[in-house]
mmCIF file of C-alpha atoms in Angstrom:
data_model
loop_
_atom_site.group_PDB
_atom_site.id
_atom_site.type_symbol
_atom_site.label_atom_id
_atom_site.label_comp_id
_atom_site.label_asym_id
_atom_site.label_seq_id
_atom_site.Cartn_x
_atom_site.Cartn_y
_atom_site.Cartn_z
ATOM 1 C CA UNK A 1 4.347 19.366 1.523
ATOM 2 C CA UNK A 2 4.111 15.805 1.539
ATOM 3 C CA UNK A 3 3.314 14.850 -1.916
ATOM 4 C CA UNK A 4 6.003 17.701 -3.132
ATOM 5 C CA UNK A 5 9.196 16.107 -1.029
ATOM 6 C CA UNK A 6 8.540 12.384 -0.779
ATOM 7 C CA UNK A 7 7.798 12.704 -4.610
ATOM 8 C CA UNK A 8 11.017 15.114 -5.067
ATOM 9 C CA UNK A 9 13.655 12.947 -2.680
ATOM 10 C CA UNK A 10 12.440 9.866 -3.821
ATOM 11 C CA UNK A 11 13.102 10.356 -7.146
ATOM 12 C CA UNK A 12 16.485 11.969 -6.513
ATOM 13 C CA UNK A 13 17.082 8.554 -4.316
ATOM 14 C CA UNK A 14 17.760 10.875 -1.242
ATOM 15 C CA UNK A 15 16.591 8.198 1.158
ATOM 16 C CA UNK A 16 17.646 9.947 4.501
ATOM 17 C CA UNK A 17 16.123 13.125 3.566
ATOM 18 C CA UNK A 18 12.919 11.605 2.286
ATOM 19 C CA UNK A 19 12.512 9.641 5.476
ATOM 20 C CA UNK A 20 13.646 12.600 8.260
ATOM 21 C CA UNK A 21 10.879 14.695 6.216
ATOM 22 C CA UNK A 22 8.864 11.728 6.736
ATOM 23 C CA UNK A 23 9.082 11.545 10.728
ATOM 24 C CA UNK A 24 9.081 15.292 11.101
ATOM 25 C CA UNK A 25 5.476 15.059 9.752
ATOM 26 C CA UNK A 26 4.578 12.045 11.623
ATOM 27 C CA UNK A 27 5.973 13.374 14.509
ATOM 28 C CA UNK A 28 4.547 16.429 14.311
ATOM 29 C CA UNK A 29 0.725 15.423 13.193
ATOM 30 C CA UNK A 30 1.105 12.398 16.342
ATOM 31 C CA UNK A 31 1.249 15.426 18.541
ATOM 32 C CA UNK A 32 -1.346 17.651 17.282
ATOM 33 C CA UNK A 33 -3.665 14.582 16.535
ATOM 34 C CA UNK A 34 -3.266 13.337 19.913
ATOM 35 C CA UNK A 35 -3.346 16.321 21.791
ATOM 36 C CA UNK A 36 -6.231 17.725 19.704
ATOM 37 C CA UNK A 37 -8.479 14.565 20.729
ATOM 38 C CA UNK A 38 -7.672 14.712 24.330
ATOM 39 C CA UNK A 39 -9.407 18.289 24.040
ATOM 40 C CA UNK A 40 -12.124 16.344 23.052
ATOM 41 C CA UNK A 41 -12.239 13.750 25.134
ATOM 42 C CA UNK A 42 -11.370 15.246 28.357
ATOM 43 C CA UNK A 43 -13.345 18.465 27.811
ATOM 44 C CA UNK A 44 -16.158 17.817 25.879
ATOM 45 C CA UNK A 45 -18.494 19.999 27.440
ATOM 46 C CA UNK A 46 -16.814 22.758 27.198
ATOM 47 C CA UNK A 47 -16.563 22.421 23.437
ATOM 48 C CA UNK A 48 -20.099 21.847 22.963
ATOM 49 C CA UNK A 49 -21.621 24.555 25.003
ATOM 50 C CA UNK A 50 -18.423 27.030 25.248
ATOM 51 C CA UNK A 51 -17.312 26.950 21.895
ATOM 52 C CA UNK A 52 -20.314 25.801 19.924
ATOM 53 C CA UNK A 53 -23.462 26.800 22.327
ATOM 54 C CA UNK A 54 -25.085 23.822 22.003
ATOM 55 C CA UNK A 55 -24.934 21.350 24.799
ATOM 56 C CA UNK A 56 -26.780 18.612 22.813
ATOM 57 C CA UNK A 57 -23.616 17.327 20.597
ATOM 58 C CA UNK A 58 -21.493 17.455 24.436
ATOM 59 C CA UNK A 59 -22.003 12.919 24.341
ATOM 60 C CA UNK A 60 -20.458 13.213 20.846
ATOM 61 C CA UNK A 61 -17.366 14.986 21.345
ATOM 62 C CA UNK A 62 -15.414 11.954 22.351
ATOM 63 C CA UNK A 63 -16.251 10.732 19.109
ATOM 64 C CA UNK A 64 -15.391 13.412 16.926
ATOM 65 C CA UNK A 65 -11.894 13.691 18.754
ATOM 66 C CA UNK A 66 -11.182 9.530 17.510
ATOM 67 C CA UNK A 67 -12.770 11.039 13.849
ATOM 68 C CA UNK A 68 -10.149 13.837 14.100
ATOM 69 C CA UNK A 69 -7.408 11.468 15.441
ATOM 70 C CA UNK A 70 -8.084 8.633 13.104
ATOM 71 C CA UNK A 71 -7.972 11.448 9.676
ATOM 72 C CA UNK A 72 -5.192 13.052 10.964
ATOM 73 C CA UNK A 73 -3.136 9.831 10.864
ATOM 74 C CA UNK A 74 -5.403 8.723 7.632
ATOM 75 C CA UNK A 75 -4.272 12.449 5.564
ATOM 76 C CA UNK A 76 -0.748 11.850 6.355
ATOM 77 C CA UNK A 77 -0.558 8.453 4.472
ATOM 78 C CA UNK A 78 -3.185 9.323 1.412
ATOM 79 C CA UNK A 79 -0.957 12.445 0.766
ATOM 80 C CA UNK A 80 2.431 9.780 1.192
ATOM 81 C CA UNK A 81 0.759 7.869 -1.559
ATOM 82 C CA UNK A 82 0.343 10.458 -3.858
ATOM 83 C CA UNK A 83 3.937 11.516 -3.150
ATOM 84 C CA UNK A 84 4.960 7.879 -3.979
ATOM 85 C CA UNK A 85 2.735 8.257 -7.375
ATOM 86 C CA UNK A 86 0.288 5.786 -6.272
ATOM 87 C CA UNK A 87 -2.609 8.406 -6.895
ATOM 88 C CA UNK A 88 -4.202 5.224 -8.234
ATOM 89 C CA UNK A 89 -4.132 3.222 -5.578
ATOM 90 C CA UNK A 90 -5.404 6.171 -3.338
ATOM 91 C CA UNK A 91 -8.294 6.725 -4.929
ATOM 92 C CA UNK A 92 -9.302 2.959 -5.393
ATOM 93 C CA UNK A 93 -8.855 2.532 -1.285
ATOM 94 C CA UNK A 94 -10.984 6.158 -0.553
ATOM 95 C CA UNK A 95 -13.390 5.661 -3.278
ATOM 96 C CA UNK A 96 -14.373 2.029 -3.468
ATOM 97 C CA UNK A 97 -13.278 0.418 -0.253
ATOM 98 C CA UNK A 98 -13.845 3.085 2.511
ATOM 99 C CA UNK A 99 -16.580 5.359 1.150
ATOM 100 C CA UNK A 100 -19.088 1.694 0.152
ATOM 101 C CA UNK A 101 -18.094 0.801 3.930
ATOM 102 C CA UNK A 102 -18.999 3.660 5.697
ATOM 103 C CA UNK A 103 -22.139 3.807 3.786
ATOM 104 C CA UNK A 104 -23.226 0.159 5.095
ATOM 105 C CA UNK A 105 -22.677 0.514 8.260
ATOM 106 C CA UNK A 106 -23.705 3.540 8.914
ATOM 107 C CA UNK A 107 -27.154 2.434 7.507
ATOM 108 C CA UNK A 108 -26.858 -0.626 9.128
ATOM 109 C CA UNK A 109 -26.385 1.128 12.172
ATOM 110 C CA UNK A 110 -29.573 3.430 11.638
ATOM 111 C CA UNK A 111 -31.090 0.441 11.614
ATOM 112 C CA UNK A 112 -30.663 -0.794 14.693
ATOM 113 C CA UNK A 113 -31.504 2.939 16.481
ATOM 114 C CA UNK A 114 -28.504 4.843 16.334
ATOM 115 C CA UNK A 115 -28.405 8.494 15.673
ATOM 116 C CA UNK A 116 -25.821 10.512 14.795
ATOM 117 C CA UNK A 117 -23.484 7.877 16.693
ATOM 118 C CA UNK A 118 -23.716 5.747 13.137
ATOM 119 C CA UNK A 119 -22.305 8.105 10.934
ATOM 120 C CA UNK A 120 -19.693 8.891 12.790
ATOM 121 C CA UNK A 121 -18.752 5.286 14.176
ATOM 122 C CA UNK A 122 -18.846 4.491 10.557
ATOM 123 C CA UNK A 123 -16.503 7.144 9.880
ATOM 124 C CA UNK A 124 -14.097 6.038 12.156
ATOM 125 C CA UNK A 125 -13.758 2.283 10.906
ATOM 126 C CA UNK A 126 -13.702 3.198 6.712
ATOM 127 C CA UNK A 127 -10.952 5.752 8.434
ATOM 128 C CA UNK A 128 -9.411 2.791 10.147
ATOM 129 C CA UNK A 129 -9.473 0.573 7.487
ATOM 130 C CA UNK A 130 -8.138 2.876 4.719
ATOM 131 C CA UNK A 131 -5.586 3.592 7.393
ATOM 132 C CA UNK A 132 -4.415 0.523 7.870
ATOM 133 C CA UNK A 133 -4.435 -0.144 3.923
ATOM 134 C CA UNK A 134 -3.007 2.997 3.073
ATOM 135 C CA UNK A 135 -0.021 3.099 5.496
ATOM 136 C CA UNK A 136 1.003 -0.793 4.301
ATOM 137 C CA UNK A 137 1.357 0.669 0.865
ATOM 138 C CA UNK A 138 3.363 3.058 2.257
ATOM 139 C CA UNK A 139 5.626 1.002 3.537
ATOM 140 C CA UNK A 140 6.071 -1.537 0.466
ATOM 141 C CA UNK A 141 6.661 1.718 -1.580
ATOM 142 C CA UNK A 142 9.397 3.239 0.105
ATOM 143 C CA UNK A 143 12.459 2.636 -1.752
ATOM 144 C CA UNK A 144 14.475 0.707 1.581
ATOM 145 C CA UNK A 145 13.541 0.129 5.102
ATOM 146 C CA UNK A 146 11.822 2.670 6.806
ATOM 147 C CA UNK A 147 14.599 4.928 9.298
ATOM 148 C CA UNK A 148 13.971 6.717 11.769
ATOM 149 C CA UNK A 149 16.173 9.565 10.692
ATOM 150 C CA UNK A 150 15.907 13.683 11.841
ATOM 151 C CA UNK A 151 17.809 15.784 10.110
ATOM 152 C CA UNK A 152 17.565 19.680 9.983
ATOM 153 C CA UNK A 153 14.721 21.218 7.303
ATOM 154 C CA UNK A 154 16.614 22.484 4.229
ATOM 155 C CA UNK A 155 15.692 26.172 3.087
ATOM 156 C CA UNK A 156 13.337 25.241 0.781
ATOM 157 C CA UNK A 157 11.326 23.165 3.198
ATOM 158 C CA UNK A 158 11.130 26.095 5.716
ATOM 159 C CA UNK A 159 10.272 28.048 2.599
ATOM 160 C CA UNK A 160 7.836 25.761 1.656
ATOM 161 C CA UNK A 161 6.349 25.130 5.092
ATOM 162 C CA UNK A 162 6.246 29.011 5.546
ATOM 163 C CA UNK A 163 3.912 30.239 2.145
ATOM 164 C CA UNK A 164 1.352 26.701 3.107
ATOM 165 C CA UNK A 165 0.971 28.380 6.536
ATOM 166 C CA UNK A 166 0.598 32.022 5.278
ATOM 167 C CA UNK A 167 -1.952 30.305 2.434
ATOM 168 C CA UNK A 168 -3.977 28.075 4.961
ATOM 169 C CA UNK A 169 -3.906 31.235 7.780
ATOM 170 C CA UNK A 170 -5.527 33.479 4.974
ATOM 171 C CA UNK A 171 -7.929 30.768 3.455
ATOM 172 C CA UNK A 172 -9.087 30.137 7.228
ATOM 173 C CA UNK A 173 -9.583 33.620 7.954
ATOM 174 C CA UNK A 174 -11.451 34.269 4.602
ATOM 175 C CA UNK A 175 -14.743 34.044 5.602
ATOM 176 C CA UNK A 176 -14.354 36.171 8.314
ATOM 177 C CA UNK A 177 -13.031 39.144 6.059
ATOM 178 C CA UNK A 178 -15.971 41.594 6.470
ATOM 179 C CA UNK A 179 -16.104 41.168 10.036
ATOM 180 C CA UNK A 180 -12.534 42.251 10.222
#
């Protein structure tokens, strides 16, 4: 919903509604992100061989809860952009900043011996760095300061909220259809 209402109450100039909808979805990814990567960190082994049977990836998990923290954060600000109209500028930072810098280091760290470790260390620094890139043209695009506003969803954001979950519930449970 983010590139439909920043786009929509920025250009109706609707700054305290653009920037409540704003921290609702900060707020709410910050707590799913975070709590989502504790899982990982603090329970890794139970992911690995619980969840996915295989106890080998159990030193990894810590990892792939900062990958999963780090896009979390990193989706939240590419889909701001493309609310803002800077679709451009998006796919300048993903595709030729991020993407050539994950691909050197992660052979430069294959290099020096790591594994799988590489890939995803890479992963988290390109995330980082379009992060950090992404979220200061955030900022410099938002039409004032940045408030920390909350005000109640409108009807068509529950609306709105409610068909994306139905959508994403059925598209998740897809492949899974003739097991049903």
């Amino acid at each position: 919903g983010l590139v439909k209402f920043v786009s929509k109450y920025t250009t109706q100039k609707n700054h305290s509604r653009l920037f409540s909808y704003l921290n609702k979805a900060l707020t709410i990814n910050s707590l799913m992100s975070f709590a989502l990567s504790a899982f990982f960190f603090y329970f890794p082994q139970y992911i690995s061989e619980g969840l996915l049977s295989n106890s080998k990836l159990t030193p990894y998990m810590p990892y792939f809860g900062g990958l999963l923290l780090v896009n979390g954060f990193l989706v939240l600000a590419d889909q701001s952009i493309r609310g803002l109209q800077e679709v451009k500028s998006s796919t300048l930072i993903n595709t030729f900043v991020r993407l050539p810098l994950k691909i050197v280091l992660t052979v430069g760290l294959f290099s020096f011996g790591f594994g799988l470790e590489a890939y995803i260390v890479a992963e988290i620094v390109g995330g980082f760095l379009a992060l950090f890139l992404l979220s200061r043209l955030v900022v410099r695009r938002l039409p004032s300061p940045y408030l920390f506003l909350f005000k109640t969803s409108n009807g068509e954001e529950k609306r709105f909220r409610l068909n994306l979950l139905f959508t994403n519930t059925l598209l998740a449970l897809q492949p899974y259809g003739d097991s049903f």
